[in-house]
Coordinates of C-alpha atoms and ligand atoms in Angstrom, one line a residue:
V11 CA -16.0 -7.7 -23.2
A12 CA -17.5 -4.3 -22.6
T13 CA -17.3 -0.6 -23.7
S14 CA -19.5 2.5 -23.5
A15 CA -20.6 5.1 -26.0
Y16 CA -18.8 8.2 -24.8
Q17 CA -15.6 6.4 -24.1
V18 CA -15.1 4.9 -27.6
E19 CA -17.4 6.4 -30.2
G20 CA -16.0 9.9 -30.9
A21 CA -17.9 11.6 -33.8
A22 CA -19.3 13.9 -31.1
S23 CA -20.9 16.4 -33.4
E24 CA -21.5 14.2 -36.4
D25 CA -24.7 13.0 -38.1
G26 CA -27.0 15.0 -35.8
R27 CA -25.7 13.9 -32.3
G28 CA -26.5 16.5 -29.6
P29 CA -24.2 17.4 -26.7
S30 CA -24.2 15.4 -23.6
I31 CA -23.2 16.4 -20.1
W32 CA -19.8 14.9 -20.7
D33 CA -19.2 17.1 -23.7
H34 CA -20.1 20.1 -21.6
F35 CA -18.1 18.9 -18.5
C36 CA -14.9 18.2 -20.6
A37 CA -15.1 21.7 -21.9
Q38 CA -14.7 23.2 -18.4
S39 CA -11.1 23.8 -17.4
G40 CA -9.6 21.6 -14.7
T41 CA -12.1 18.8 -15.1
I42 CA -10.1 16.2 -17.1
A43 CA -6.5 15.3 -16.0
D44 CA -5.1 15.6 -19.5
Q45 CA -7.6 18.2 -20.8
T46 CA -9.0 15.8 -23.3
N47 CA -12.5 14.8 -24.2
G48 CA -14.5 12.2 -26.1
N49 CA -14.7 14.1 -29.4
T50 CA -12.7 11.5 -31.2
A51 CA -12.0 8.8 -28.6
C52 CA -11.4 5.5 -30.4
D53 CA -13.3 6.7 -33.5
H54 CA -15.5 3.6 -33.0
Y55 CA -18.4 5.4 -34.7
H56 CA -16.5 5.0 -38.0
R57 CA -14.4 1.9 -37.1
W58 CA -17.2 -0.2 -35.6
S59 CA -16.8 -2.9 -38.3
E60 CA -13.1 -3.3 -37.6
D61 CA -13.9 -3.4 -33.9
L62 CA -16.5 -6.1 -34.4
D63 CA -13.9 -8.1 -36.3
L64 CA -11.6 -7.8 -33.3
L65 CA -14.5 -9.2 -31.1
A66 CA -14.9 -12.1 -33.5
D67 CA -11.2 -12.8 -33.5
L68 CA -11.2 -12.9 -29.7
G69 CA -14.0 -15.5 -29.8
V70 CA -16.2 -13.7 -27.3
D71 CA -19.9 -14.6 -27.3
A72 CA -21.2 -11.3 -25.9
Y73 CA -20.5 -7.6 -26.2
R74 CA -21.7 -5.0 -23.8
F75 CA -22.0 -1.5 -25.2
S76 CA -24.1 1.5 -24.6
T77 CA -26.3 3.7 -26.8
S78 CA -25.8 7.4 -26.6
W79 CA -29.1 9.1 -25.7
S80 CA -28.0 12.4 -27.3
R81 CA -27.0 10.6 -30.5
V82 CA -30.5 9.1 -31.0
R83 CA -32.6 11.9 -29.5
P84 CA -30.3 15.0 -29.4
Q85 CA -32.3 17.1 -27.0
G86 CA -33.4 14.2 -24.8
D87 CA -37.0 14.7 -25.8
G88 CA -38.5 16.0 -29.1
E89 CA -37.1 14.9 -32.5
W90 CA -35.4 11.5 -32.9
N91 CA -32.3 11.3 -35.0
S92 CA -32.6 8.5 -37.5
K93 CA -28.9 8.5 -38.4
G94 CA -28.0 7.8 -34.7
L95 CA -30.5 4.9 -34.6
D96 CA -29.1 3.6 -37.9
F97 CA -25.6 3.5 -36.3
Y98 CA -26.8 1.2 -33.5
E99 CA -28.8 -0.9 -35.9
R100 CA -25.6 -1.5 -38.0
L101 CA -23.7 -2.3 -34.8
V102 CA -26.3 -4.8 -33.5
D103 CA -26.7 -6.5 -36.9
G104 CA -23.0 -6.6 -37.2
L105 CA -22.7 -8.4 -33.9
L106 CA -25.4 -10.8 -34.7
A107 CA -23.8 -11.6 -38.1
R108 CA -20.7 -12.5 -36.2
G109 CA -22.6 -14.7 -33.7
I110 CA -22.0 -12.3 -30.8
Q111 CA -24.9 -11.4 -28.4
P112 CA -25.6 -7.7 -28.0
Y113 CA -25.8 -6.5 -24.4
L114 CA -27.2 -3.0 -24.5
T115 CA -27.0 -0.4 -21.8
L116 CA -29.2 2.7 -22.1
N117 CA -27.5 5.1 -19.7
H118 CA -23.8 4.9 -19.3
W119 CA -23.7 8.5 -17.8
D120 CA -24.1 10.6 -21.0
L121 CA -27.3 12.5 -20.3
P122 CA -28.3 15.0 -23.0
Q123 CA -27.0 18.4 -21.9
S124 CA -30.4 20.0 -22.7
L125 CA -32.0 17.8 -20.0
Q126 CA -29.3 18.8 -17.5
L127 CA -30.3 22.4 -18.2
R128 CA -33.8 21.4 -17.1
G129 CA -32.5 19.9 -13.8
G130 CA -31.0 16.6 -15.1
W131 CA -31.7 13.5 -13.0
A132 CA -32.8 15.7 -10.1
N133 CA -35.9 16.7 -12.1
R134 CA -38.6 14.1 -11.8
D135 CA -39.6 14.7 -15.4
T136 CA -36.3 13.2 -16.6
M137 CA -37.7 9.7 -15.5
Q138 CA -40.4 10.0 -18.1
W139 CA -38.0 11.2 -20.8
F140 CA -35.8 8.2 -20.0
V141 CA -38.8 5.8 -20.4
E142 CA -39.5 7.3 -23.8
Y143 CA -35.8 6.9 -24.7
A144 CA -35.9 3.2 -23.6
L145 CA -39.0 2.6 -25.7
G146 CA -37.5 4.3 -28.7
I147 CA -34.4 2.1 -28.5
H148 CA -36.6 -0.9 -28.0
A149 CA -38.7 -0.2 -31.0
R150 CA -35.6 -0.3 -33.3
L151 CA -33.4 -2.8 -31.5
G152 CA -35.3 -4.6 -28.7
N153 CA -36.0 -7.8 -30.5
R154 CA -32.4 -8.2 -31.6
V155 CA -30.5 -7.6 -28.3
A156 CA -30.0 -10.3 -25.6
S157 CA -30.3 -7.9 -22.8
I158 CA -31.1 -4.3 -21.9
T159 CA -29.5 -2.6 -18.8
T160 CA -31.2 0.6 -17.7
H161 CA -28.4 2.4 -15.8
N162 CA -24.7 1.7 -15.4
E163 CA -23.5 2.5 -11.9
P164 CA -26.1 4.9 -10.5
W165 CA -23.8 5.5 -7.5
V166 CA -21.3 7.1 -9.8
I167 CA -23.9 9.3 -11.5
A168 CA -25.3 10.4 -8.1
H169 CA -22.2 10.6 -5.9
L170 CA -19.3 11.5 -8.2
G171 CA -21.5 13.5 -10.6
N172 CA -23.6 15.4 -8.1
E173 CA -22.0 15.2 -4.6
T174 CA -18.3 15.4 -5.0
G175 CA -18.6 16.8 -8.6
V176 CA -15.5 15.1 -10.0
F177 CA -17.6 13.7 -12.8
A178 CA -20.2 15.3 -15.0
P179 CA -22.3 17.3 -14.4
G180 CA -19.9 18.6 -11.7
I181 CA -22.5 19.4 -9.0
Q182 CA -21.4 19.4 -5.3
H183 CA -24.6 19.1 -3.3
R184 CA -25.6 16.0 -1.3
A185 CA -29.3 16.5 -1.3
T186 CA -29.2 16.8 -5.1
A187 CA -27.1 13.7 -5.3
M188 CA -29.6 11.7 -3.2
Q189 CA -32.6 13.0 -5.3
V190 CA -30.6 11.9 -8.4
S191 CA -30.1 8.4 -7.0
H192 CA -33.8 8.1 -6.2
H193 CA -34.9 9.2 -9.7
L194 CA -32.4 6.8 -11.3
L195 CA -33.8 3.9 -9.3
V196 CA -37.5 4.8 -10.0
S197 CA -36.8 5.4 -13.7
H198 CA -35.2 1.9 -13.8
G199 CA -38.4 0.4 -12.5
L200 CA -40.6 2.5 -14.8
A201 CA -38.5 1.5 -17.8
L202 CA -38.7 -2.2 -17.0
Q203 CA -42.5 -2.0 -16.7
A204 CA -42.8 0.0 -20.0
L205 CA -40.5 -2.4 -21.9
R206 CA -42.3 -5.5 -20.6
A207 CA -45.7 -3.9 -21.6
E208 CA -44.3 -3.6 -25.1
G209 CA -43.5 -7.3 -25.1
C210 CA -39.7 -6.9 -24.8
T211 CA -37.9 -10.2 -25.1
A212 CA -34.5 -9.0 -24.0
R213 CA -33.4 -9.8 -20.4
L214 CA -33.8 -6.6 -18.3
G215 CA -31.7 -5.4 -15.4
I216 CA -29.4 -2.8 -13.9
V217 CA -25.6 -2.7 -13.4
L218 CA -24.2 -1.6 -10.0
N219 CA -20.7 -0.8 -9.0
L220 CA -20.2 -2.8 -5.8
S221 CA -17.2 -3.5 -3.5
P222 CA -16.9 -5.1 -0.1
V223 CA -16.3 -2.3 2.4
H224 CA -13.8 -3.3 5.2
P225 CA -12.9 -1.2 8.2
A226 CA -9.2 -0.5 8.4
T227 CA -9.1 -1.7 12.1
R228 CA -11.5 -3.0 14.7
E229 CA -11.7 0.4 16.3
P230 CA -15.4 1.4 16.7
A231 CA -14.8 4.7 14.7
D232 CA -13.5 2.7 11.7
V233 CA -16.2 0.1 12.0
E234 CA -18.9 2.8 12.2
K235 CA -17.6 4.7 9.2
A236 CA -17.3 1.5 7.1
R237 CA -20.9 0.7 8.0
I238 CA -22.1 4.0 6.6
E239 CA -20.0 3.6 3.5
D240 CA -21.4 0.1 3.0
G241 CA -24.9 1.6 3.4
R242 CA -24.3 4.4 0.9
L243 CA -22.5 2.3 -1.8
L244 CA -24.3 -1.0 -1.6
R245 CA -27.5 -1.1 0.6
W246 CA -28.8 2.3 -0.7
Y247 CA -29.2 0.6 -4.1
L248 CA -29.7 -3.1 -3.2
D249 CA -32.4 -2.6 -0.5
P250 CA -34.9 -0.7 -2.7
L251 CA -34.2 -2.9 -5.7
F252 CA -34.9 -6.1 -3.8
N253 CA -36.8 -5.1 -0.7
A254 CA -38.6 -1.9 -1.7
S255 CA -37.1 0.1 1.1
Y256 CA -34.1 2.3 1.9
P257 CA -31.8 1.3 4.7
Q258 CA -32.9 3.0 7.9
D259 CA -29.4 3.8 9.2
I260 CA -28.7 5.7 6.0
L261 CA -32.0 7.6 6.1
E262 CA -31.0 8.7 9.6
F263 CA -27.5 9.5 8.5
L264 CA -28.8 11.7 5.6
G265 CA -31.2 13.7 7.7
T266 CA -32.7 16.5 5.7
D267 CA -30.9 15.3 2.5
V268 CA -33.2 12.3 2.2
P269 CA -34.8 12.4 -1.3
K270 CA -38.4 13.5 -1.8
M271 CA -40.5 10.5 -3.0
L272 CA -44.0 9.5 -3.7
P273 CA -45.6 6.6 -1.7
T274 CA -45.5 4.2 -4.7
D275 CA -41.9 4.9 -5.8
L276 CA -40.2 2.1 -3.8
Q277 CA -42.6 -0.5 -5.2
T278 CA -41.7 0.7 -8.7
V279 CA -38.0 0.4 -7.9
A280 CA -38.5 -3.2 -6.8
T281 CA -40.0 -4.3 -10.2
P282 CA -38.5 -7.8 -10.7
M283 CA -35.4 -8.0 -12.8
D284 CA -34.1 -10.8 -15.1
F285 CA -30.4 -10.2 -14.1
L286 CA -28.2 -8.1 -11.9
G287 CA -24.9 -6.8 -13.3
V288 CA -22.0 -6.3 -10.9
N289 CA -19.0 -4.1 -11.8
Y290 CA -16.1 -5.1 -9.6
Y291 CA -12.6 -3.6 -9.4
S292 CA -11.4 -3.7 -5.8
R293 CA -12.5 -3.5 -2.2
Q294 CA -12.8 -0.4 -0.1
V295 CA -10.9 0.0 3.2
I296 CA -12.3 2.7 5.4
S297 CA -10.5 4.5 8.2
A298 CA -11.9 7.2 10.4
G299 CA -8.4 8.7 10.8
E300 CA -5.7 8.8 8.2
P301 CA -6.8 7.4 4.8
W302 CA -5.9 3.7 4.4
D303 CA -2.6 3.3 2.5
V304 CA -3.4 1.0 -0.4
H305 CA 0.1 -0.5 -0.5
R306 CA -0.2 -1.7 3.1
S307 CA -1.6 -5.1 2.3
G308 CA 1.5 -5.8 0.1
R309 CA -0.6 -6.6 -3.0
Y310 CA 0.0 -5.0 -6.3
V311 CA -2.0 -1.9 -7.2
T312 CA -3.3 -0.8 -10.6
D313 CA -2.5 2.4 -12.4
M314 CA -5.7 3.9 -11.0
G315 CA -4.2 3.2 -7.5
W316 CA -6.7 0.4 -6.8
E317 CA -5.6 -2.5 -4.7
V318 CA -5.8 -5.9 -6.6
Y319 CA -8.1 -7.9 -4.3
P320 CA -9.8 -10.8 -6.2
E321 CA -11.2 -12.5 -3.1
G322 CA -13.3 -9.4 -2.6
L323 CA -15.3 -10.5 -5.7
T324 CA -16.1 -13.9 -4.2
E325 CA -17.0 -12.3 -0.9
L326 CA -19.3 -9.8 -2.7
L327 CA -21.1 -12.3 -4.9
V328 CA -21.7 -14.7 -2.0
R329 CA -23.0 -11.8 0.2
L330 CA -25.4 -10.8 -2.6
K331 CA -26.8 -14.4 -2.8
N332 CA -27.1 -14.6 1.0
D333 CA -28.6 -11.1 1.8
Y334 CA -30.9 -10.6 -1.2
R335 CA -33.2 -12.6 -3.5
V336 CA -30.9 -11.8 -6.5
P337 CA -31.7 -13.0 -10.0
P338 CA -28.9 -14.6 -12.0
M339 CA -25.9 -12.3 -12.0
Y340 CA -23.2 -11.2 -14.4
V341 CA -19.9 -9.6 -13.7
T342 CA -20.5 -6.8 -16.2
E343 CA -17.1 -5.1 -15.7
N344 CA -13.8 -6.2 -14.3
G345 CA -10.3 -5.3 -15.4
G346 CA -7.4 -3.1 -14.7
A347 CA -5.5 0.0 -15.9
F348 CA -1.8 -0.8 -16.2
R349 CA 1.3 0.8 -17.8
D350 CA 1.8 -1.5 -20.7
T351 CA 5.3 -2.3 -22.1
C352 CA 5.7 -2.6 -25.8
V353 CA 8.5 -4.7 -27.2
N354 CA 8.9 -5.3 -30.9
G355 CA 5.3 -4.5 -31.6
R356 CA 4.0 -6.9 -28.9
I357 CA 2.3 -5.5 -25.7
H358 CA 3.3 -7.5 -22.7
D359 CA 0.6 -6.7 -20.2
V360 CA 1.4 -9.4 -17.7
L361 CA -0.3 -7.8 -14.8
R362 CA -3.6 -7.4 -16.7
A363 CA -3.7 -11.0 -17.7
D364 CA -2.9 -12.0 -14.1
Y365 CA -5.6 -9.6 -12.8
I366 CA -8.2 -11.2 -15.1
T367 CA -7.2 -14.8 -14.4
R368 CA -7.4 -14.2 -10.6
H369 CA -10.9 -12.6 -10.9
I370 CA -12.2 -15.4 -13.2
D371 CA -11.0 -17.8 -10.5
A372 CA -12.8 -15.7 -7.9
V373 CA -16.1 -16.0 -9.9
A374 CA -15.5 -19.8 -10.1
E375 CA -15.2 -19.9 -6.4
A376 CA -18.5 -18.0 -6.0
I377 CA -20.1 -20.5 -8.3
A378 CA -18.7 -23.3 -6.2
Q379 CA -20.3 -21.6 -3.2
G380 CA -23.7 -21.8 -4.9
V381 CA -24.0 -18.4 -6.6
R382 CA -25.9 -18.3 -9.9
M383 CA -23.5 -16.6 -12.4
E384 CA -24.5 -16.1 -16.1
G385 CA -21.4 -14.4 -17.4
Y386 CA -18.2 -12.4 -17.0
M387 CA -17.1 -9.4 -19.0
I388 CA -13.8 -7.7 -19.2
W389 CA -13.6 -3.9 -19.0
S390 CA -12.5 -3.1 -21.6
L391 CA -12.2 -4.2 -25.2
L392 CA -10.2 -1.1 -26.1
D393 CA -8.1 1.5 -24.4
N394 CA -10.5 4.4 -24.2
F395 CA -11.5 7.7 -22.6
E396 CA -11.3 7.1 -18.9
W397 CA -13.5 10.0 -17.8
A398 CA -11.8 12.5 -15.5
S399 CA -8.5 10.6 -16.0
G400 CA -8.6 11.2 -19.8
Y401 CA -6.5 8.9 -22.1
D402 CA -3.6 8.3 -19.7
K403 CA -5.2 5.3 -18.0
R404 CA -5.5 2.3 -20.3
F405 CA -8.0 -0.5 -19.4
G406 CA -8.1 -2.2 -22.9
I407 CA -7.1 -5.7 -23.7
V408 CA -6.6 -4.2 -27.2
H409 CA -4.1 -1.3 -27.4
V410 CA -5.2 1.9 -29.2
D411 CA -2.6 4.2 -30.7
Y412 CA -4.7 7.3 -30.7
P413 CA -2.9 9.3 -33.4
S414 CA -3.2 6.5 -35.9
Q415 CA -6.2 4.7 -34.3
K416 CA -4.3 1.5 -34.9
R417 CA -5.6 -1.4 -32.7
T418 CA -3.1 -4.0 -31.4
P419 CA -4.3 -6.9 -29.3
K420 CA -2.2 -7.1 -26.1
D421 CA -0.9 -10.3 -24.6
S422 CA -4.0 -10.3 -22.3
A423 CA -6.3 -10.4 -25.4
L424 CA -4.3 -13.3 -26.9
W425 CA -4.4 -15.1 -23.6
F426 CA -8.2 -14.5 -23.3
R427 CA -8.8 -15.8 -26.8
D428 CA -6.9 -19.0 -26.0
F429 CA -8.7 -19.4 -22.7
L430 CA -12.1 -19.1 -24.4
V431 CA -11.1 -21.8 -27.0
Q432 CA -10.0 -24.0 -24.2
Q433 CA -13.2 -23.4 -22.2
K434 CA -15.4 -24.1 -25.2
A435 CA -13.5 -27.4 -25.9
L436 CA -13.9 -28.5 -22.3
Q437 CA -17.6 -27.6 -22.3
Q438 CA -18.2 -29.6 -25.5
A439 CA -16.2 -32.6 -24.1
A440 CA -18.2 -32.6 -20.8
P441 CA -21.4 -30.5 -20.7
P442 CA -21.7 -28.9 -17.2
S443 CA -24.0 -30.9 -14.9
R444 CA -25.0 -27.6 -13.2
P445 CA -28.5 -26.7 -14.6
R446 CA -28.6 -23.3 -16.3
A447 CA -30.5 -20.7 -14.4
E448 CA -34.0 -20.1 -15.7
H449 CA -34.9 -16.9 -17.6
G450 CA -36.5 -14.5 -15.2
A451 CA -36.1 -13.6 -11.5
Ligands
IFM501 O1 -14.3 3.2 -17.4 C1 -15.2 2.9 -16.3 C2 -16.5 2.6 -16.8 O2 -17.1 3.5 -17.6 C3 -17.5 2.3 -15.6 N1 -16.9 1.5 -14.7 C4 -15.6 1.7 -14.2 C5 -14.7 1.8 -15.4 C6 -13.2 2.0 -15.0 O3 -13.1 3.2 -14.2

């Protein structure tokens, strides 16, 4: 299961943490649906031990979390904050003590605000500050974590943060967004090289948000628009990571908004990875005319308005295997926001359990079709701060009553716990004949 720092930790101005772009963004009026912020969130900064016990009760063997850059280095560069580093050390040691592997993400969107004031990810210098941050985390935790992800969902940071501006830092400028995407990709490669030079033993990779992109009809206008969307969402990230090039059709589409780059940048982006993380929620259906009505396919839709389309996950994973030389992959996020019903203290989230079951089956189908999968993680352990949607949208398999901070495992969590027990028993009875993928790309 997975979480991220800003969405769960709270303690926004405690123990020396500096402000991030999300603190700043939430303080602007009209940015967050319910006018909330991550100041308290799930108070995980104080309740981490209780939350790790929840993980142990669930029986999961891996926990994906992120470190907050502004908690460990409040200005982004300059002084380090030992209290922030101590927190993550307690967390990692607490996971290991419970037999749970730590999967650490360095950048789950919460750039220090003082770096944004210097241009944020559009400033080439931010890449070097990111490498320093990666090395600082590695020095304290690197030999104890199973994996390190550089960036979570660079498309979201670039596109939603800097092109449409619906996420922090709230910029609406396509050329800036494309420069941001380029610097995120290059800084990923630079961080991998620097971590390896330090002898890092954790598996290294990146996490992308990916969806199959389908045209609404076979009309040429829909097909063409879907191709561009596919290029911007998938190929813009996958082509440089695996082929050291940007897709030609998207370079042409962008015209003067193509990012500035140095001749060696794309080779840096293509530094080999140990794994690729895939976050999957739904497919995209693209229409050149009226927007596609998500209810049209007759499937159920989550509280985010996202169509439940599990076969899209199989389609996506098989495409990644066929089109790119991908390393072993993880589904690093998958799950749904639903309106949960509470009866006599039990939370009956039937749709969430159904969603998760169908997507686990979709991963199994991809494995049957020859895809190397190393893991599957539910988004999310806890109900938490869902960015611009605030606290209204609940993704957790564990319910959080925000006023009391009481945690209650939902039916989906109880189902998942039983499922894991069953899977472990089956594995012990008959070890899989499929050889485990080797470490390394
Ligand atoms: O909550 C987010 C997460 O931070 C990144 N991936 C998508 C999730 C659901 O919107």
